[in-house]
PDB file of N, CA and C in Angstrom:
ATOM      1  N   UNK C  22      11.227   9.957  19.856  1.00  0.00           N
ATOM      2  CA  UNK C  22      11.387   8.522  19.859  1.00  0.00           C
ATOM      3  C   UNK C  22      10.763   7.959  18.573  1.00  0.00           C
ATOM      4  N   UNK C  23      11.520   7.304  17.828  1.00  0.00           N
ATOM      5  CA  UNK C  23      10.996   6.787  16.811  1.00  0.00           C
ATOM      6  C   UNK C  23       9.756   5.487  17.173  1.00  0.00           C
ATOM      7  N   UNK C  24       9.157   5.752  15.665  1.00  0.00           N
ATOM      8  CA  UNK C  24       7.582   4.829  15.769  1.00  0.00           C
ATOM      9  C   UNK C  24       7.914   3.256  15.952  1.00  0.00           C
ATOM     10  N   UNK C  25       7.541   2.632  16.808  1.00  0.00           N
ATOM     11  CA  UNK C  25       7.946   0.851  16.919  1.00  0.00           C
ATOM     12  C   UNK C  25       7.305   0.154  15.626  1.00  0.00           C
ATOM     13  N   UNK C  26       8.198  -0.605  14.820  1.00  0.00           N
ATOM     14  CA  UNK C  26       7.412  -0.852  13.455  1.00  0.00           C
ATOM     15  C   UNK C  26       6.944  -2.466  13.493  1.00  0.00           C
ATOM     16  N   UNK C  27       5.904  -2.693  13.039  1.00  0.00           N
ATOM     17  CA  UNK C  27       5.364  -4.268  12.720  1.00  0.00           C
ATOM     18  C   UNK C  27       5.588  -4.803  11.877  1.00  0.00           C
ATOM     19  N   UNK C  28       6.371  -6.241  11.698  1.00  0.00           N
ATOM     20  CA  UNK C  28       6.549  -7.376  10.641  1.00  0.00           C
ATOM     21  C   UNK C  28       5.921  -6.604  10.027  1.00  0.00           C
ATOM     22  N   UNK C  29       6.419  -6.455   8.332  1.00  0.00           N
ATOM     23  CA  UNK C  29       5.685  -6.121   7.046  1.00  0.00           C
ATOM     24  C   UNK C  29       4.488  -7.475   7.410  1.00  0.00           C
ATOM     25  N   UNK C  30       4.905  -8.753   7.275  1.00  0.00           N
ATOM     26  CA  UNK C  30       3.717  -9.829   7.432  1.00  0.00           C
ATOM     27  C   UNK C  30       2.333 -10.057   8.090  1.00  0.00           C
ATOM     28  N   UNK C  31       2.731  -9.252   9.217  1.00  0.00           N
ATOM     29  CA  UNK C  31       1.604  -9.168  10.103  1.00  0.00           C
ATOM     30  C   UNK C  31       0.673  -8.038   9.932  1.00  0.00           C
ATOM     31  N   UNK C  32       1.462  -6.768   9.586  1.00  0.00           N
ATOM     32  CA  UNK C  32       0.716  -5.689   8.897  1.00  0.00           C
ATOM     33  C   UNK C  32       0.059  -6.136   7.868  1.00  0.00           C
ATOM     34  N   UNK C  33       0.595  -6.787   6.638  1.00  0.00           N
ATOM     35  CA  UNK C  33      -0.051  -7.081   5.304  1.00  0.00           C
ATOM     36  C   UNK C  33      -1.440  -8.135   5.640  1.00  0.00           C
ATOM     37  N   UNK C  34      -1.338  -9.282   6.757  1.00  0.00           N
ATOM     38  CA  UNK C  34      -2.388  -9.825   6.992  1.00  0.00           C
ATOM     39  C   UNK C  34      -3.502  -9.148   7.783  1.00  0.00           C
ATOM     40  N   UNK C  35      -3.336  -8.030   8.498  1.00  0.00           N
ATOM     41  CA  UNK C  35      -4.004  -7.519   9.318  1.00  0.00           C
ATOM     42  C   UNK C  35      -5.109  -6.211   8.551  1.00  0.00           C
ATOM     43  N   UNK C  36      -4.154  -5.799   7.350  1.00  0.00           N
ATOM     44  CA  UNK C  36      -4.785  -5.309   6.650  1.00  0.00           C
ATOM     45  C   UNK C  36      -5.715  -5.915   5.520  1.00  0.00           C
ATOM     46  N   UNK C  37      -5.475  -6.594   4.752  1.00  0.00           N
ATOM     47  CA  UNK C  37      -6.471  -7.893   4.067  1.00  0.00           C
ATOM     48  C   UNK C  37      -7.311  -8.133   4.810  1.00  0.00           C
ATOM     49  N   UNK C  38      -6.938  -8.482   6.112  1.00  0.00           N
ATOM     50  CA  UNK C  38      -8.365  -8.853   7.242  1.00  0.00           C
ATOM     51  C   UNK C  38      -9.342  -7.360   6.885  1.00  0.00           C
ATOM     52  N   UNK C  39      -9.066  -6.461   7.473  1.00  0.00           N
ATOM     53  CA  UNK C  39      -9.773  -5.004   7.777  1.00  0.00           C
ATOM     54  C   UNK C  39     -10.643  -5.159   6.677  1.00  0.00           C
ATOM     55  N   UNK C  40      -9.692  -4.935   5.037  1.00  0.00           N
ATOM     56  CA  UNK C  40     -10.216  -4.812   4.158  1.00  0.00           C
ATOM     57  C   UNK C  40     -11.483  -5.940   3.472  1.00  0.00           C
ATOM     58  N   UNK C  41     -11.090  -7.355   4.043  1.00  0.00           N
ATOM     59  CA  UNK C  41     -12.059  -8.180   3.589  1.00  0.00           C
ATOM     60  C   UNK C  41     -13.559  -7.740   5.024  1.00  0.00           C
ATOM     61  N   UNK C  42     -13.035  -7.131   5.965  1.00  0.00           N
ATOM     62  CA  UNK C  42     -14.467  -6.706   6.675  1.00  0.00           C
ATOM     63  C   UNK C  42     -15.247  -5.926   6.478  1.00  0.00           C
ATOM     64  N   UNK C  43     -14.804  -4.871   5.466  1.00  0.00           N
ATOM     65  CA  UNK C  43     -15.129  -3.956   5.094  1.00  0.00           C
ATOM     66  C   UNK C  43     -16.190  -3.922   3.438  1.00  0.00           C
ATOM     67  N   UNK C  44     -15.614  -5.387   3.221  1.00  0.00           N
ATOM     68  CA  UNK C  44     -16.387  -5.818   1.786  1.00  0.00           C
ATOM     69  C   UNK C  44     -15.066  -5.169   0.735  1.00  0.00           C
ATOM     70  N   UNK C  45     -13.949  -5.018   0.644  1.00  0.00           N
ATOM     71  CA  UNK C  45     -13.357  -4.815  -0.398  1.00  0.00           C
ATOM     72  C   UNK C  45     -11.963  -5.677  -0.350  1.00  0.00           C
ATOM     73  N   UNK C  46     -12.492  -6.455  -1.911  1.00  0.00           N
ATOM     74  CA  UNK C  46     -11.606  -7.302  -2.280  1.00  0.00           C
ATOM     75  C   UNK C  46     -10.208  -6.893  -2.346  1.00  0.00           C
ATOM     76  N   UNK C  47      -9.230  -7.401  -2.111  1.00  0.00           N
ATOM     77  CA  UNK C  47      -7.811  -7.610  -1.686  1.00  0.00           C
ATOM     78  C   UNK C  47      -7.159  -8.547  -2.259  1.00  0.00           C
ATOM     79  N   UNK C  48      -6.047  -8.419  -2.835  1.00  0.00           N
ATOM     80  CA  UNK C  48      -5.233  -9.789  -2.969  1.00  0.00           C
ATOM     81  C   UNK C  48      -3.242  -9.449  -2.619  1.00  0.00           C
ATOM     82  N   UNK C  49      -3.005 -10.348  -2.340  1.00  0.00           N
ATOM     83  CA  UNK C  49      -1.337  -9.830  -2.166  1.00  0.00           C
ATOM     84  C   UNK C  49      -0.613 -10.185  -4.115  1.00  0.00           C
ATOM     85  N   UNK C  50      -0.256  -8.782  -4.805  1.00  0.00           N
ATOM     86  CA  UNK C  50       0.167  -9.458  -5.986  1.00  0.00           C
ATOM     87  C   UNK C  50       1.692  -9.622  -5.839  1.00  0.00           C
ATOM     88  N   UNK C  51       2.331  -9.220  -4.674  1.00  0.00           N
ATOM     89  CA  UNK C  51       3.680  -9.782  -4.371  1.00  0.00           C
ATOM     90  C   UNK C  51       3.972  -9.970  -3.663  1.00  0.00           C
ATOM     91  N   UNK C  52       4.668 -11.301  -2.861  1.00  0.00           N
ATOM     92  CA  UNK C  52       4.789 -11.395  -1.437  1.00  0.00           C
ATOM     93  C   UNK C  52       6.657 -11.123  -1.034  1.00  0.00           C
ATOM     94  N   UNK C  53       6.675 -10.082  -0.165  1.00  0.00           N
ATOM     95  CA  UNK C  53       7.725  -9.399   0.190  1.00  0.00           C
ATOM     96  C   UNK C  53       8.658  -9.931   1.427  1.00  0.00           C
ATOM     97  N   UNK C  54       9.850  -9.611   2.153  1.00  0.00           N
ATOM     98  CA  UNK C  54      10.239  -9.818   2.877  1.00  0.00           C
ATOM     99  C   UNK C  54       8.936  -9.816   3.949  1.00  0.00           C
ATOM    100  N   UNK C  55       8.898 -11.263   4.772  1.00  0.00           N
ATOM    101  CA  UNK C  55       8.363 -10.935   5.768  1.00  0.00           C
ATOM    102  C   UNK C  55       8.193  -9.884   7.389  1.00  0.00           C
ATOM    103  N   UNK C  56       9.792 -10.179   6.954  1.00  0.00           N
ATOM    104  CA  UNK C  56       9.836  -9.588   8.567  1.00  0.00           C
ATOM    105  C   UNK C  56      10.214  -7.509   8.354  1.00  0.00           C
ATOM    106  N   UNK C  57      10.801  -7.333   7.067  1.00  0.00           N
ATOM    107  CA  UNK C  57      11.552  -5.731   6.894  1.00  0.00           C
ATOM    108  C   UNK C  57      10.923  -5.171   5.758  1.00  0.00           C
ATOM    109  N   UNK C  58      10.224  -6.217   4.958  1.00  0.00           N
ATOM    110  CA  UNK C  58       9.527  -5.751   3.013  1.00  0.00           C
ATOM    111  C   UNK C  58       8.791  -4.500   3.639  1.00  0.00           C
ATOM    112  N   UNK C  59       8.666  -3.656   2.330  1.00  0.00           N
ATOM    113  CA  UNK C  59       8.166  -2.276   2.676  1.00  0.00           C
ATOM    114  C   UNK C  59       7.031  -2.464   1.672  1.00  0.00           C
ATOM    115  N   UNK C  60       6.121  -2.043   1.838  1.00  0.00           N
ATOM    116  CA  UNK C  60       4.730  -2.491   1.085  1.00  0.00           C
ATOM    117  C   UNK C  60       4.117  -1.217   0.019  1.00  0.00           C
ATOM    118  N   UNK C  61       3.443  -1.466  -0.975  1.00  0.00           N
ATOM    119  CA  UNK C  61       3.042  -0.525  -1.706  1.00  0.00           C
ATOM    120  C   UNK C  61       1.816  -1.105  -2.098  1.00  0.00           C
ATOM    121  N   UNK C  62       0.546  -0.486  -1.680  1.00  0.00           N
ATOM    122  CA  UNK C  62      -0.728  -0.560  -2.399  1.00  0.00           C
ATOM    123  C   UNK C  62      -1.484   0.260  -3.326  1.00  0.00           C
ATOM    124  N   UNK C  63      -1.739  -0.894  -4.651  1.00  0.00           N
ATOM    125  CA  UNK C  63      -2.434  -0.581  -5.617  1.00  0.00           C
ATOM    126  C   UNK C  63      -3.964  -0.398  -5.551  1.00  0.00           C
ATOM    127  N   UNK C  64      -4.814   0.691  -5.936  1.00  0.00           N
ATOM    128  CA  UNK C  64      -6.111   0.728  -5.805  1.00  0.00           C
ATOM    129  C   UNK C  64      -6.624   0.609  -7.463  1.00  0.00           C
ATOM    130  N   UNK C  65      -7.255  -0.370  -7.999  1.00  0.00           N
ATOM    131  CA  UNK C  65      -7.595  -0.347  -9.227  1.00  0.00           C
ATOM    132  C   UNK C  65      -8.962  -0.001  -9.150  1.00  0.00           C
ATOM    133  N   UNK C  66      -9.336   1.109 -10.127  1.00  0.00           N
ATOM    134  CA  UNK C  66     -10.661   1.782  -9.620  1.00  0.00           C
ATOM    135  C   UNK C  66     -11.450   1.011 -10.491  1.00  0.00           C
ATOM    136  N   UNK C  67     -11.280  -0.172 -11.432  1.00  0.00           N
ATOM    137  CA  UNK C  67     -12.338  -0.977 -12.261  1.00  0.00           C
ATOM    138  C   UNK C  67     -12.572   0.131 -13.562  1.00  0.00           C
ATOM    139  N   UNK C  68     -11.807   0.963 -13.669  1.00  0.00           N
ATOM    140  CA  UNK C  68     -12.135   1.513 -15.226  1.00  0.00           C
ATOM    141  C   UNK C  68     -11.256   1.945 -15.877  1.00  0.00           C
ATOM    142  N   UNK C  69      -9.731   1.388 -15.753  1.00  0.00           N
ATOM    143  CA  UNK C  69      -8.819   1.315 -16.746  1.00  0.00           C
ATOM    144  C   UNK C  69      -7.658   2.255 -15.703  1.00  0.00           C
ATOM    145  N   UNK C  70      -8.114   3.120 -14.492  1.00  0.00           N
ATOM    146  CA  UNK C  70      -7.330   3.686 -13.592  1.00  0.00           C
ATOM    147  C   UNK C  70      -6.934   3.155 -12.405  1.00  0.00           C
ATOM    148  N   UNK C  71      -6.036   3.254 -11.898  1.00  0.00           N
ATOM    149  CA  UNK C  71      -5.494   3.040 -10.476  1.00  0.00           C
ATOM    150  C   UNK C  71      -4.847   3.943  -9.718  1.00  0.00           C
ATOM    151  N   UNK C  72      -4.634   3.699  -8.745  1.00  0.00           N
ATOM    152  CA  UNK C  72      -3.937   4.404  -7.611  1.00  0.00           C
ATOM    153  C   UNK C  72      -2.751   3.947  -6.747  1.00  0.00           C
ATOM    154  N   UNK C  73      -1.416   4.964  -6.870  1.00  0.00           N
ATOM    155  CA  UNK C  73      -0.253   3.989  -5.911  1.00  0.00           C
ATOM    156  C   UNK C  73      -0.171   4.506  -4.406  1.00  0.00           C
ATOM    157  N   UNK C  74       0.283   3.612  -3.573  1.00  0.00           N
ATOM    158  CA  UNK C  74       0.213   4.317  -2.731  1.00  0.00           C
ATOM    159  C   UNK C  74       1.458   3.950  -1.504  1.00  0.00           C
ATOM    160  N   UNK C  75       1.779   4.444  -1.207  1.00  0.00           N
ATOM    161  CA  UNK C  75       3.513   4.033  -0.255  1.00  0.00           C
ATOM    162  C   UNK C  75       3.262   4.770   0.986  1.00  0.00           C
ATOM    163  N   UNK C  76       4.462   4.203   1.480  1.00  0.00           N
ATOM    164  CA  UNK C  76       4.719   4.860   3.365  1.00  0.00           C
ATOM    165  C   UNK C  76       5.719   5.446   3.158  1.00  0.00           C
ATOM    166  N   UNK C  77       5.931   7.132   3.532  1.00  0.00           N
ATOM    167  CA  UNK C  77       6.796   7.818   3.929  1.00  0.00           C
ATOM    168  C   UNK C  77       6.983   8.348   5.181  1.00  0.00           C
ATOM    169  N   UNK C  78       8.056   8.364   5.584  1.00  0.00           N
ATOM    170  CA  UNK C  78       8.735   9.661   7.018  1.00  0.00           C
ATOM    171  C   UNK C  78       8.129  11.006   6.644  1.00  0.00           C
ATOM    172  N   UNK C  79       7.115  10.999   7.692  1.00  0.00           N
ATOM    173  CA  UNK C  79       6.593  12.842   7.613  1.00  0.00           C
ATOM    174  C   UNK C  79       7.679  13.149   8.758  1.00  0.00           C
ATOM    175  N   UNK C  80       8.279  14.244   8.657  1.00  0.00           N
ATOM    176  CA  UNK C  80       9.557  14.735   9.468  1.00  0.00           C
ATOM    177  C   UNK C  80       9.127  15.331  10.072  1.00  0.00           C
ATOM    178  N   UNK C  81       7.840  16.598   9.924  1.00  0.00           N
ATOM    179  CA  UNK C  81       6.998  16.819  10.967  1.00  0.00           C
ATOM    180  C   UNK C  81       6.255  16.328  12.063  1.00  0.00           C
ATOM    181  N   UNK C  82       5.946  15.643  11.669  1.00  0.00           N
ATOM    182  CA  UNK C  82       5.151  14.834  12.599  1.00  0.00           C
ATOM    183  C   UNK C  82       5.354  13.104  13.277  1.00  0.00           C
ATOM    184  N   UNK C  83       7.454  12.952  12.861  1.00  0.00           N
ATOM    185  CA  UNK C  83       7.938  11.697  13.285  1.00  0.00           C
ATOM    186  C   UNK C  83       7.355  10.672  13.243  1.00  0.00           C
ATOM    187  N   UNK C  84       6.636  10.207  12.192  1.00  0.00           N
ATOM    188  CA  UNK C  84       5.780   9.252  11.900  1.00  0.00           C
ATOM    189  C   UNK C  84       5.824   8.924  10.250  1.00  0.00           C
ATOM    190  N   UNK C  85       5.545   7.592  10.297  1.00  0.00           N
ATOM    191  CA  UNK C  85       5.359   6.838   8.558  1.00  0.00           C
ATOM    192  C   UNK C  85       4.030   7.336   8.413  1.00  0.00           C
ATOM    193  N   UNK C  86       3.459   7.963   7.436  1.00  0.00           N
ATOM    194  CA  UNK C  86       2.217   8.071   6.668  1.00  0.00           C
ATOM    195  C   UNK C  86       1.902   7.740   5.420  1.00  0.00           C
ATOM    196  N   UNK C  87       0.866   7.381   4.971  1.00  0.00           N
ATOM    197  CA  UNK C  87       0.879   6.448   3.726  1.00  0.00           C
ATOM    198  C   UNK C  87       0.071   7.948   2.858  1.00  0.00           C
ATOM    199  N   UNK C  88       1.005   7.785   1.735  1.00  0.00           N
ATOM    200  CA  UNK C  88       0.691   8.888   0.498  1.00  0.00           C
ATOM    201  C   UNK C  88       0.516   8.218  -0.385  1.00  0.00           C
ATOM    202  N   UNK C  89      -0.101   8.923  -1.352  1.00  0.00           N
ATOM    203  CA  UNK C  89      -0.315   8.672  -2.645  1.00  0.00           C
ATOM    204  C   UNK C  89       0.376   9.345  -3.926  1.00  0.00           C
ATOM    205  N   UNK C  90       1.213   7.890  -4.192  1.00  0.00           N
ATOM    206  CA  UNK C  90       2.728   8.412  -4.972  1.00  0.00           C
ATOM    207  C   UNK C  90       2.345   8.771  -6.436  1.00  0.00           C
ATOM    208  N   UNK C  91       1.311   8.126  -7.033  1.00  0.00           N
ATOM    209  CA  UNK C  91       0.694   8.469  -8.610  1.00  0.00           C
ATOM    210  C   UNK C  91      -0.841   7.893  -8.612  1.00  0.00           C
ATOM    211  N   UNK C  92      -1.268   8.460  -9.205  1.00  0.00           N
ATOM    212  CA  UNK C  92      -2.653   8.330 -10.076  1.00  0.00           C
ATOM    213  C   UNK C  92      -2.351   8.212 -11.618  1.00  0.00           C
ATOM    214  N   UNK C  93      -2.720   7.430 -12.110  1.00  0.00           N
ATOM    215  CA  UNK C  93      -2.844   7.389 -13.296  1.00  0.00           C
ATOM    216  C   UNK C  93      -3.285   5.797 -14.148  1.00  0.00           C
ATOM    217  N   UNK C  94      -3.154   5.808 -15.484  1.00  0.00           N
ATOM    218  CA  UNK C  94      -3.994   4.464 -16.290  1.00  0.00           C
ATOM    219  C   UNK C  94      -2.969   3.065 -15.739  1.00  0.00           C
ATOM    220  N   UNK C  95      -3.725   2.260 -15.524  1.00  0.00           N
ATOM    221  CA  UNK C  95      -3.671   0.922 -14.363  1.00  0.00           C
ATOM    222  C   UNK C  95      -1.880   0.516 -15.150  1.00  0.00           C
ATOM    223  N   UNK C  96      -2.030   0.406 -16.464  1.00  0.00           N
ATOM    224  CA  UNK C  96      -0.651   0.148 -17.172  1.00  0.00           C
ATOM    225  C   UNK C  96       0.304   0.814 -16.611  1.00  0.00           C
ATOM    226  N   UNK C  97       0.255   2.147 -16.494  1.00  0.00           N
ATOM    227  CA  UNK C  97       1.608   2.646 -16.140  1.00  0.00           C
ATOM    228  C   UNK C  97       1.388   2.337 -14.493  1.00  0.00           C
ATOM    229  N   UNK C  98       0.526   2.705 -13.871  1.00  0.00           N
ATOM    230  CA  UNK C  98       0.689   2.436 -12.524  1.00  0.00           C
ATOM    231  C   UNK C  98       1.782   0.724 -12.109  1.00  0.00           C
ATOM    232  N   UNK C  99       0.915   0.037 -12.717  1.00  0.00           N
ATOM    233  CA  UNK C  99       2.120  -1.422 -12.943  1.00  0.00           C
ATOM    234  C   UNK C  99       3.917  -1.528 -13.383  1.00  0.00           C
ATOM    235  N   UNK C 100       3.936  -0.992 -14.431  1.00  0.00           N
ATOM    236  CA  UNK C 100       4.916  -0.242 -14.677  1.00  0.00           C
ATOM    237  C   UNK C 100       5.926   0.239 -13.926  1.00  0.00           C
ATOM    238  N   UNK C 101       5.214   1.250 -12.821  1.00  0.00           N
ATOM    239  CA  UNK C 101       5.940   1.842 -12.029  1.00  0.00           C
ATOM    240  C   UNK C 101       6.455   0.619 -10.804  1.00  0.00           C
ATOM    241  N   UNK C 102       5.299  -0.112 -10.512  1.00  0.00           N
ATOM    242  CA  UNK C 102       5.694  -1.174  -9.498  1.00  0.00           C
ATOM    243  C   UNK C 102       7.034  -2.152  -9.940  1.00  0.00           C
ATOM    244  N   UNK C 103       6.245  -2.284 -11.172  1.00  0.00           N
ATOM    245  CA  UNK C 103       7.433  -3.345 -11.455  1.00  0.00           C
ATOM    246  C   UNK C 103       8.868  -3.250 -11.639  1.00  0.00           C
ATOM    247  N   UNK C 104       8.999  -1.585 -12.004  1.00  0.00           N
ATOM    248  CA  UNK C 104      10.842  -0.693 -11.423  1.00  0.00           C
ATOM    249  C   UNK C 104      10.598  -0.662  -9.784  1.00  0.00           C
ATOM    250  N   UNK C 105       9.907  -0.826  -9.322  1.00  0.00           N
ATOM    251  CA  UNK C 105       9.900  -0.831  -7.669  1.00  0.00           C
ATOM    252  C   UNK C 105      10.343  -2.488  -7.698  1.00  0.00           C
ATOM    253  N   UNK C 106       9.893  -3.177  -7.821  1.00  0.00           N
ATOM    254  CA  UNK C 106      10.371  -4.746  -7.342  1.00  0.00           C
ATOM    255  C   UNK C 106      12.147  -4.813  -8.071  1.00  0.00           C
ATOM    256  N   UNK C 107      12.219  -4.257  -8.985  1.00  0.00           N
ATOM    257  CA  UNK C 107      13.495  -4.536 -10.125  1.00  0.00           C
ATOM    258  C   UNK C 107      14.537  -3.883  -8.788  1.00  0.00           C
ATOM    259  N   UNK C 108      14.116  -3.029  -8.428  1.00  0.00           N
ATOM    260  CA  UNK C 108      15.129  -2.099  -7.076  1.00  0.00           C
ATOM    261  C   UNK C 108      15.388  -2.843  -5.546  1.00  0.00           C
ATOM    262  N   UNK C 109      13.874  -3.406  -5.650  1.00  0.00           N
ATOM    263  CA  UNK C 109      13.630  -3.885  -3.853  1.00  0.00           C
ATOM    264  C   UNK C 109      12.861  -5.479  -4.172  1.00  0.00           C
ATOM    265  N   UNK C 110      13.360  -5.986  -3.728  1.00  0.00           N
ATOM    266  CA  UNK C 110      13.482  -7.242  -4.150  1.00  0.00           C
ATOM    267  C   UNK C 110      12.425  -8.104  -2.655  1.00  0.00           C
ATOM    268  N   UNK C 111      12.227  -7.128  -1.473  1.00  0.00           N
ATOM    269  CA  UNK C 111      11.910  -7.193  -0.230  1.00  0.00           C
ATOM    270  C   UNK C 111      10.750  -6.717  -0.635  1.00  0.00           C
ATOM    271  N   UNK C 112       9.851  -6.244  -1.533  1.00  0.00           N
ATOM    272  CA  UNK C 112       8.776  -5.583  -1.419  1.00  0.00           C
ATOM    273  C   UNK C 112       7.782  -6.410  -1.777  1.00  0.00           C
ATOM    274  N   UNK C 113       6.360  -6.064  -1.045  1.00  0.00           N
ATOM    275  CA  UNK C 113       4.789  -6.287  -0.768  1.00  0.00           C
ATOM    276  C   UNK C 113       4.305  -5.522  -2.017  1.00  0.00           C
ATOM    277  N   UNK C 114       3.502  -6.191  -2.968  1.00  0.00           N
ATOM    278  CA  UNK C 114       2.467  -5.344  -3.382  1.00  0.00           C
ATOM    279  C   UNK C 114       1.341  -5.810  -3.138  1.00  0.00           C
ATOM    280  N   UNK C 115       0.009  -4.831  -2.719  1.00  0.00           N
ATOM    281  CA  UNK C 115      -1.707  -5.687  -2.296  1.00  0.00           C
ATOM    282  C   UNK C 115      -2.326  -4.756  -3.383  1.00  0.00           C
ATOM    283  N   UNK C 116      -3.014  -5.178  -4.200  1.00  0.00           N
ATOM    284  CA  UNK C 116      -3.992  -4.882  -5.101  1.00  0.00           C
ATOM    285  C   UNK C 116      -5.110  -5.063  -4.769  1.00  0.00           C
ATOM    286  N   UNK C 117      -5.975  -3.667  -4.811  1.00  0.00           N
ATOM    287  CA  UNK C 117      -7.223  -3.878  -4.079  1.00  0.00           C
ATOM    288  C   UNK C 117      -8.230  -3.165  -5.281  1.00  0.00           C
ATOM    289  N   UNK C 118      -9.268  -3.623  -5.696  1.00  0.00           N
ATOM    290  CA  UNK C 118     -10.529  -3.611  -6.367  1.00  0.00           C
ATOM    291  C   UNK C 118     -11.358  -2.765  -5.638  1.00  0.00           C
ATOM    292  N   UNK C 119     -11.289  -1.436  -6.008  1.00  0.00           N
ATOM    293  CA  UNK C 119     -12.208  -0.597  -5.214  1.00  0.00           C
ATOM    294  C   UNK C 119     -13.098   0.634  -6.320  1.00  0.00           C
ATOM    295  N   UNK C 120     -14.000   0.617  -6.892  1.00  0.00           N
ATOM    296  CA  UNK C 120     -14.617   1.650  -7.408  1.00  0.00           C
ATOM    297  C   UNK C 120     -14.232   2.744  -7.318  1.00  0.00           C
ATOM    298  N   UNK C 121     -14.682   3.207  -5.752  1.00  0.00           N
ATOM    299  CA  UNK C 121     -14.391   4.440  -4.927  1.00  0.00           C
ATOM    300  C   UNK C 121     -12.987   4.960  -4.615  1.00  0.00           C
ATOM    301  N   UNK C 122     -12.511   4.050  -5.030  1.00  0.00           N
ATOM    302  CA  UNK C 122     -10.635   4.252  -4.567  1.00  0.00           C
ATOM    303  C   UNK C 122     -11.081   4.069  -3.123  1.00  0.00           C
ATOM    304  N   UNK C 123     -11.703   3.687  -2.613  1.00  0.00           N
ATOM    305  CA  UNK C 123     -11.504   3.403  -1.064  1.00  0.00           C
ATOM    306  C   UNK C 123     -10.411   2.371  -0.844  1.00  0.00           C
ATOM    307  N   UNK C 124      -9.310   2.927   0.423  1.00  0.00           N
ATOM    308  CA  UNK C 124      -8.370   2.018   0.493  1.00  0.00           C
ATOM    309  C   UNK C 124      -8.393   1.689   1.917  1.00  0.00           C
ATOM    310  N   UNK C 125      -8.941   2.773   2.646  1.00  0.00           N
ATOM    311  CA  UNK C 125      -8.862   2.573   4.448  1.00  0.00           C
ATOM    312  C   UNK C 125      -7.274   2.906   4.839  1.00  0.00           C
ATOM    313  N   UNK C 126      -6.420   3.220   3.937  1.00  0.00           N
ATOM    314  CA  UNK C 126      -5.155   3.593   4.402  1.00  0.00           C
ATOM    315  C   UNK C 126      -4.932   4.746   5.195  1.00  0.00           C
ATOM    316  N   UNK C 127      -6.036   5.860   5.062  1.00  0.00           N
ATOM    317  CA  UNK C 127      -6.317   6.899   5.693  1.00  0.00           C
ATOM    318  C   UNK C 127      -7.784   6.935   7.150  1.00  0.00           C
ATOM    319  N   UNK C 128      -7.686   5.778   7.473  1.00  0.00           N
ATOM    320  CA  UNK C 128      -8.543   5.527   8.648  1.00  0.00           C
ATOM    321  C   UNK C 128      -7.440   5.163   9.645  1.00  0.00           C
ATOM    322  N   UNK C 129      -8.142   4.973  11.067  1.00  0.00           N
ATOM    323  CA  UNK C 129      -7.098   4.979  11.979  1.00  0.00           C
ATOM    324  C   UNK C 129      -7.273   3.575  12.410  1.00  0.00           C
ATOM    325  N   UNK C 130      -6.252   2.977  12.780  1.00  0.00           N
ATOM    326  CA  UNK C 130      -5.469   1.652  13.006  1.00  0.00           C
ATOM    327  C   UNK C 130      -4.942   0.909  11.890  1.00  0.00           C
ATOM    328  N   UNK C 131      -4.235   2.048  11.101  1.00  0.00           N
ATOM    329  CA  UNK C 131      -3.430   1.115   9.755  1.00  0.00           C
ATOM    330  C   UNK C 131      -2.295   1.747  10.200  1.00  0.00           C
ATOM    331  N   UNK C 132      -2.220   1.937  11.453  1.00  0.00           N
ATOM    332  CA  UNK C 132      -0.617   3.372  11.211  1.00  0.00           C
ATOM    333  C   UNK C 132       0.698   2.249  11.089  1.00  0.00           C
TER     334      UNK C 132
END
């Protein structure tokens, strides 16, 4: 049985919440289809690097899991987003300010 999915909107606010409880700054740098936008978060580590990060179908395990599509200098990471919006016109990006690359995307209740 496939996974029941949540408004991109309500996910994207629910996560900003988590993340502002957690003490790490958040901002939405694109606001996407509310109800179907597929979201991609940026982790800018504050020293010229970032981190991308998307939801894929693990086929094993019938579930969306959030991977990490590139690492690399914050420019190209942007770059890459911005051929992501040029394609999907429905898409979320949240840019988050984290030293640690902490994103919480890999804790449980972001599924």
């Amino acid at each position: 049985m496939p996974e029941p999915r949540l408004a991109a909107g309500i996910w994207v606010a629910a996560y900003l919440r988590r993340l502002g409880l957690a003490g790490i700054p958040a901002y939405v740098t694109r606001h996407g289809d509310d109800t179907a936008g597929s979201v991609m978060v940026k982790c800018a580590t504050l020293d010229g690097r970032a981190s991308l990060w998307i939801r894929e179908w693990d086929f094993e395990t019938d579930r969306r899991a959030w991977l990490q599509l590139n690492e690399a200098e914050e420019r190209e990471i942007d770059a890459g987003i911005a051929r992501n919006i040029a394609r999907d016109p429905d898409l979320w990006v949240i840019e988050i300010e984290s030293r640690d690359g902490r994103t919480l995307l890999d804790e449980d209740g972001l599924a």
